[in-house]
Short mmCIF file of C-alpha atoms in Angstrom, two decimals:
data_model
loop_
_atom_site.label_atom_id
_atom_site.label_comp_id
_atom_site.label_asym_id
_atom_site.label_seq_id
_atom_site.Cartn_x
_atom_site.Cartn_y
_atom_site.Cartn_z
CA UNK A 23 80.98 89.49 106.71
CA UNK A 24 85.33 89.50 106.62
CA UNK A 25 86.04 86.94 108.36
CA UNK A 26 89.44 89.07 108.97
CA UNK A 27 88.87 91.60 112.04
CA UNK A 28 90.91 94.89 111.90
CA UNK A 29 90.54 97.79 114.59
CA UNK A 30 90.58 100.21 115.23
CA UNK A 31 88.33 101.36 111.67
CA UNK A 32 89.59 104.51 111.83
CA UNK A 33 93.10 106.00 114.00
CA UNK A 34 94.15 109.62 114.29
CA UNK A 35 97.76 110.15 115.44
CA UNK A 36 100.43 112.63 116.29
CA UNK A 37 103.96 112.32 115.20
CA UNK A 38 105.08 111.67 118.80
CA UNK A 39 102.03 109.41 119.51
CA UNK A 40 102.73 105.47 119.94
CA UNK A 41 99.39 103.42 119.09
CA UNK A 42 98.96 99.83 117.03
CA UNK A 43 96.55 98.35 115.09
CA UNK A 44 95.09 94.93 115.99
CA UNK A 45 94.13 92.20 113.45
CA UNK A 46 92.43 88.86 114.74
CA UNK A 47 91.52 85.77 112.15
CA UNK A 48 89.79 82.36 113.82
CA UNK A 49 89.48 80.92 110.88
CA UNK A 50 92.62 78.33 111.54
CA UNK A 51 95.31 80.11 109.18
CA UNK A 52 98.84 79.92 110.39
CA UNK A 53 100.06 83.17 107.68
CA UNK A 54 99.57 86.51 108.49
CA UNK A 55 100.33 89.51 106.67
CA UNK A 56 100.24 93.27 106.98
CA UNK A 57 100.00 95.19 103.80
CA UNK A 58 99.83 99.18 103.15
CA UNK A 59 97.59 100.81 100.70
CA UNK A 60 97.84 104.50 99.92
CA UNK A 61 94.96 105.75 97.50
CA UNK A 62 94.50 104.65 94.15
CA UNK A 63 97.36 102.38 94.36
CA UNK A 64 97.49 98.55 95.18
CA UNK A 65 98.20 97.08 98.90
CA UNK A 66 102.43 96.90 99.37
CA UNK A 67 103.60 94.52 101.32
CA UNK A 68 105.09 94.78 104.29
CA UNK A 69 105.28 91.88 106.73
CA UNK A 70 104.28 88.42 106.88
CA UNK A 71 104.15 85.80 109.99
CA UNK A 72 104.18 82.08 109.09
CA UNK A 73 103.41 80.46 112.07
CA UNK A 74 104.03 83.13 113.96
CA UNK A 75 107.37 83.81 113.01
CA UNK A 76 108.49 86.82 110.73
CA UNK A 77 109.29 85.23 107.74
CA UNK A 78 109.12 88.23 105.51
CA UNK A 79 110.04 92.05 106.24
CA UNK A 80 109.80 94.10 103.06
CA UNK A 81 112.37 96.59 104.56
CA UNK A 82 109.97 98.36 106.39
CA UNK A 83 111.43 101.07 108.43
CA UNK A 84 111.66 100.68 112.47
CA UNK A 85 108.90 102.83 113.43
CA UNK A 86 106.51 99.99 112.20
CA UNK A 87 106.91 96.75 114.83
CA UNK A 88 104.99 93.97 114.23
CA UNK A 89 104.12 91.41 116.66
CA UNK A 90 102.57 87.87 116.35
CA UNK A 91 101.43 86.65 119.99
CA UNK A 92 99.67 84.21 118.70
CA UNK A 93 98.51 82.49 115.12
CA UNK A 94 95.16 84.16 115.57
CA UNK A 95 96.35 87.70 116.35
CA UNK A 96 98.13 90.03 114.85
CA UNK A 97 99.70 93.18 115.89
CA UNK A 98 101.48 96.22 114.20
CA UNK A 99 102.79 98.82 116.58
CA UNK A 100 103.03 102.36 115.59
CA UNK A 101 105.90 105.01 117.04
CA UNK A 102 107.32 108.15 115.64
CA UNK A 103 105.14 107.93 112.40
CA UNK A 104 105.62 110.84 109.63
CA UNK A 105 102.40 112.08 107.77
CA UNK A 106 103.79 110.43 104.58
CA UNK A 107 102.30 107.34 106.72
CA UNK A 108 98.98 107.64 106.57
CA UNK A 109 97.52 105.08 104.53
CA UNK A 110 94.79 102.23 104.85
CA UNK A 111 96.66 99.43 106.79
CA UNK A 112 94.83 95.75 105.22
CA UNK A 113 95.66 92.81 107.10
CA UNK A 114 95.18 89.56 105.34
CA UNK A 115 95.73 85.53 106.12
CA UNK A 116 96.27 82.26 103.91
CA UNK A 117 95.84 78.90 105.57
CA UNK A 118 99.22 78.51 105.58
CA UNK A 119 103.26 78.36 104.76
CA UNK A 120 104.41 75.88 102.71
CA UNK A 121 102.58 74.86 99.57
CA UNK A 122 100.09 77.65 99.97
CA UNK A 123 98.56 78.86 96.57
CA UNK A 124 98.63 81.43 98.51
CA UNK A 125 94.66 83.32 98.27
CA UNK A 126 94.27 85.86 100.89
CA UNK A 127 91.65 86.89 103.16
CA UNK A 128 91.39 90.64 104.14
CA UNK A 129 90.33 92.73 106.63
CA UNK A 130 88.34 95.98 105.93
CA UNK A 131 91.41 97.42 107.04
CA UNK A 132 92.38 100.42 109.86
CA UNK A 133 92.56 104.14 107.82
CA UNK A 134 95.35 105.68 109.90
CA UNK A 135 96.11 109.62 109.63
CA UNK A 136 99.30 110.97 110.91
CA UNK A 137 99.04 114.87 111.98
CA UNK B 25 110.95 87.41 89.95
CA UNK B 26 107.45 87.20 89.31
CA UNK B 27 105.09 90.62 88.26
CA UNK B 28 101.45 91.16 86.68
CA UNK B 29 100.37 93.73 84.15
CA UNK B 30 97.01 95.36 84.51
CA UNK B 31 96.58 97.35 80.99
CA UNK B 32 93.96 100.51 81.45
CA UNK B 33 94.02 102.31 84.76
CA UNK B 34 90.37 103.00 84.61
CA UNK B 35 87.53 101.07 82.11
CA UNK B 36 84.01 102.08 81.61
CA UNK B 37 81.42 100.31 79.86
CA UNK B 38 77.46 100.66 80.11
CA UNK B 39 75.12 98.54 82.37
CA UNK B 40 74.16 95.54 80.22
CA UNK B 41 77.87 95.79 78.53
CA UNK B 42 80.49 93.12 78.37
CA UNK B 43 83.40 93.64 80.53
CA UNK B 44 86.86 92.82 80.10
CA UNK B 45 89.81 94.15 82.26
CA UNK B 46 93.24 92.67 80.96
CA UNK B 47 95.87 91.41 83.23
CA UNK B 48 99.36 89.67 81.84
CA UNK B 49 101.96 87.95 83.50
CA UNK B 50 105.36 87.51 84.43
CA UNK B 51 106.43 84.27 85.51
CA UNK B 52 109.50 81.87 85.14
CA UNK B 53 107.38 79.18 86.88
CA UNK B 54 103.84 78.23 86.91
CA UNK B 55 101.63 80.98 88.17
CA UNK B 56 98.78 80.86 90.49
CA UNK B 57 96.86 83.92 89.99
CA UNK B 58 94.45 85.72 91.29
CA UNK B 59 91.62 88.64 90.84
CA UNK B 60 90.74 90.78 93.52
CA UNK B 61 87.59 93.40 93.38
CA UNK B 62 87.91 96.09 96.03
CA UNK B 63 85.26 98.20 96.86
CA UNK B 64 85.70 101.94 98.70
CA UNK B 65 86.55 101.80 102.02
CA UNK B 66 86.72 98.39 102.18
CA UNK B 67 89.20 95.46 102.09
CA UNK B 68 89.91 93.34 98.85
CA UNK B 69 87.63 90.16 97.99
CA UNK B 70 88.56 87.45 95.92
CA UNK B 71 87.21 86.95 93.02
CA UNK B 72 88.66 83.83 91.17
CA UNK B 73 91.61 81.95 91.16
CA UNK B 74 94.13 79.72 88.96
CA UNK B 75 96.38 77.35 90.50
CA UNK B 76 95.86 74.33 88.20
CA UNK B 77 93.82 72.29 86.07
CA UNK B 78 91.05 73.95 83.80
CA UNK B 79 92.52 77.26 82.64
CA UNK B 80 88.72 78.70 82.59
CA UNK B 81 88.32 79.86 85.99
CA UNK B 82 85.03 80.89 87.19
CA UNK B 83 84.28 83.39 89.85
CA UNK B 84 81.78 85.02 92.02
CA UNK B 85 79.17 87.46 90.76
CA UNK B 86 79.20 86.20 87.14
CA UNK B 87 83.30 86.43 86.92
CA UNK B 88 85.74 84.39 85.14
CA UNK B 89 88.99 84.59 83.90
CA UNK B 90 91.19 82.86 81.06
CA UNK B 91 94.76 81.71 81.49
CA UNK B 92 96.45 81.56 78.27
CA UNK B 93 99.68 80.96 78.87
CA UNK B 94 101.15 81.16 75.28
CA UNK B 95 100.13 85.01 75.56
CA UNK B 96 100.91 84.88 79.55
CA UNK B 97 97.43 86.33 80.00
CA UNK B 98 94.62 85.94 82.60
CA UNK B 99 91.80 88.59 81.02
CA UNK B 100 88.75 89.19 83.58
CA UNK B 101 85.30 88.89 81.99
CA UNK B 102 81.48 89.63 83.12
CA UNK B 103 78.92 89.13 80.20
CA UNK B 104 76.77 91.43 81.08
CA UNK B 105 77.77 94.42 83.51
CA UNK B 106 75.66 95.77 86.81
CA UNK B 107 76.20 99.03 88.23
CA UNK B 108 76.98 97.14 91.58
CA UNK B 109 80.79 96.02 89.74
CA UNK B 110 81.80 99.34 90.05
CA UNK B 111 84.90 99.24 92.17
CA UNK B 112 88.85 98.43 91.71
CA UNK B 113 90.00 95.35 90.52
CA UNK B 114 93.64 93.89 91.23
CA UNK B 115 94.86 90.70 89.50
CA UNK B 116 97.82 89.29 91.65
CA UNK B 117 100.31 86.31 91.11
CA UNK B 118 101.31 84.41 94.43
CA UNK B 119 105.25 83.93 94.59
CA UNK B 120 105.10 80.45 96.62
CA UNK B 121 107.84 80.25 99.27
CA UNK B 122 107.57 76.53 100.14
CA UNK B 123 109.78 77.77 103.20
CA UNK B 124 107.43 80.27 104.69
CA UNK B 125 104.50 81.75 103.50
CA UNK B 126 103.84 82.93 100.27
CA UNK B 127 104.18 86.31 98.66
CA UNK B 128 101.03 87.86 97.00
CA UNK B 129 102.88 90.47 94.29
CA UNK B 130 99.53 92.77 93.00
CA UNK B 131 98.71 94.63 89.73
CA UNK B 132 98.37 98.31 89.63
CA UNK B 133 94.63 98.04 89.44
CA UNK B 134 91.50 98.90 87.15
CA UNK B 135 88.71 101.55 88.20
CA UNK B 136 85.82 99.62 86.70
CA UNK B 137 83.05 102.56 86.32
CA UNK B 138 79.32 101.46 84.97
CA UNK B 139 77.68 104.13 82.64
CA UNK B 140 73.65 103.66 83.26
#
């Protein structure tokens, strides 16, 4: 069992709809990251949250917010997304910044389609 | 800026076969590297990993890896293959940001198929 809790599993949205995914970790990590994985490629990534501050935005454009309320949750807010989008969104943590080797834990991840 | 190498898209071997997906590296400091097995519909799993110390790593489900770093290599190998290792393998090399967190840079990936 992932340790790493995504949802929703599965998300259908328009291109005017606003929805987010939700990512929750209690296993003490202060790093959080949100990567995107279209098929048959590897995850990209796109943000990550060291102790709940953005410390890394891999110019991802606006209509993807991210939001860390807290170091065990994990937010990404959708708005205005193009079908181009739709991808399987992993979230992942590491015990922490610093000297962090670095592994990553993963969610199962949130399949998003945009219609 | 650091970058891994997965060579072969897409191996098959038959049950009972040795197993060897081939990752090289990029890397103007010491690496810590990782494999990752993914299976469908699912997240990614680690499967070993080399920060320091003994350079033969060894790894869930009868994994290990080798880091050579005269040939800036960390091969994947599975004596024996089982038709449950089919599924996509990623080696990765973490980028650490002793400022922040660190930066997990992936390989293309390798479709490991089993032939019965």
């Amino acid at each position: 069992d992932t340790e790493v809790t995504q949802t929703p599993k599965h998300l259908v949205m328009g291109m005017t709809n606003k929805k987010s995914l939700k990512c929750e970790q209690h296993m003490g990590h202060r790093a959080m990251y949100w990567y995107k994985q279209k098929a048959k490629k590897p995850p990209e990534l796109m943000f990550v949250y060291s102790y709940e501050k953005l410390s890394i935005n891999e110019s991802v454009p606006s209509r993807f917010s991210p939001e860390c309320p807290n170091s065990s949750l994990l937010n990404l807010h959708l708005h205005a997304l193009q079908p181009e989008d739709s991808a399987l969104y992993l979230c992942a943590s590491s015990p922490s910044g610093g000297a962090d080797t670095g592994e990553l834990f993963f969610g199962e991840g949130s399949r998003l389609t945009v219609l | 800026a650091q970058s891994v190498t997965q060579l072969g898209s897409h191996v098959s071997v038959s049950e009972g076969a040795l197993v060897l997906l081939r990752c090289n590296y990029s890397s103007s400091v010491p690496p810590y590297l990782f494999w990752y097995v993914q299976y469908p519909n699912q997240g990614l799993q680690l499967l070993l990993k080399y920060t320091t110390g003994a350079t033969l790593v060894k790894g869930i489900n009868g994994f290990e890896a080798e880091f050579k770093k005269s040939e800036t290599s960390f091969h994947l190998t599975k004596p024996s293959a089982h038709m449950s290792d089919a599924a996509e393998y990623f080696c990765a090399v973490s980028e650490v940001m002793y400022s922040s967190a660190s930066k997990i840079i992936f390989g293309s990936g390798t479709r490991l198929s089993i032939r019965p």
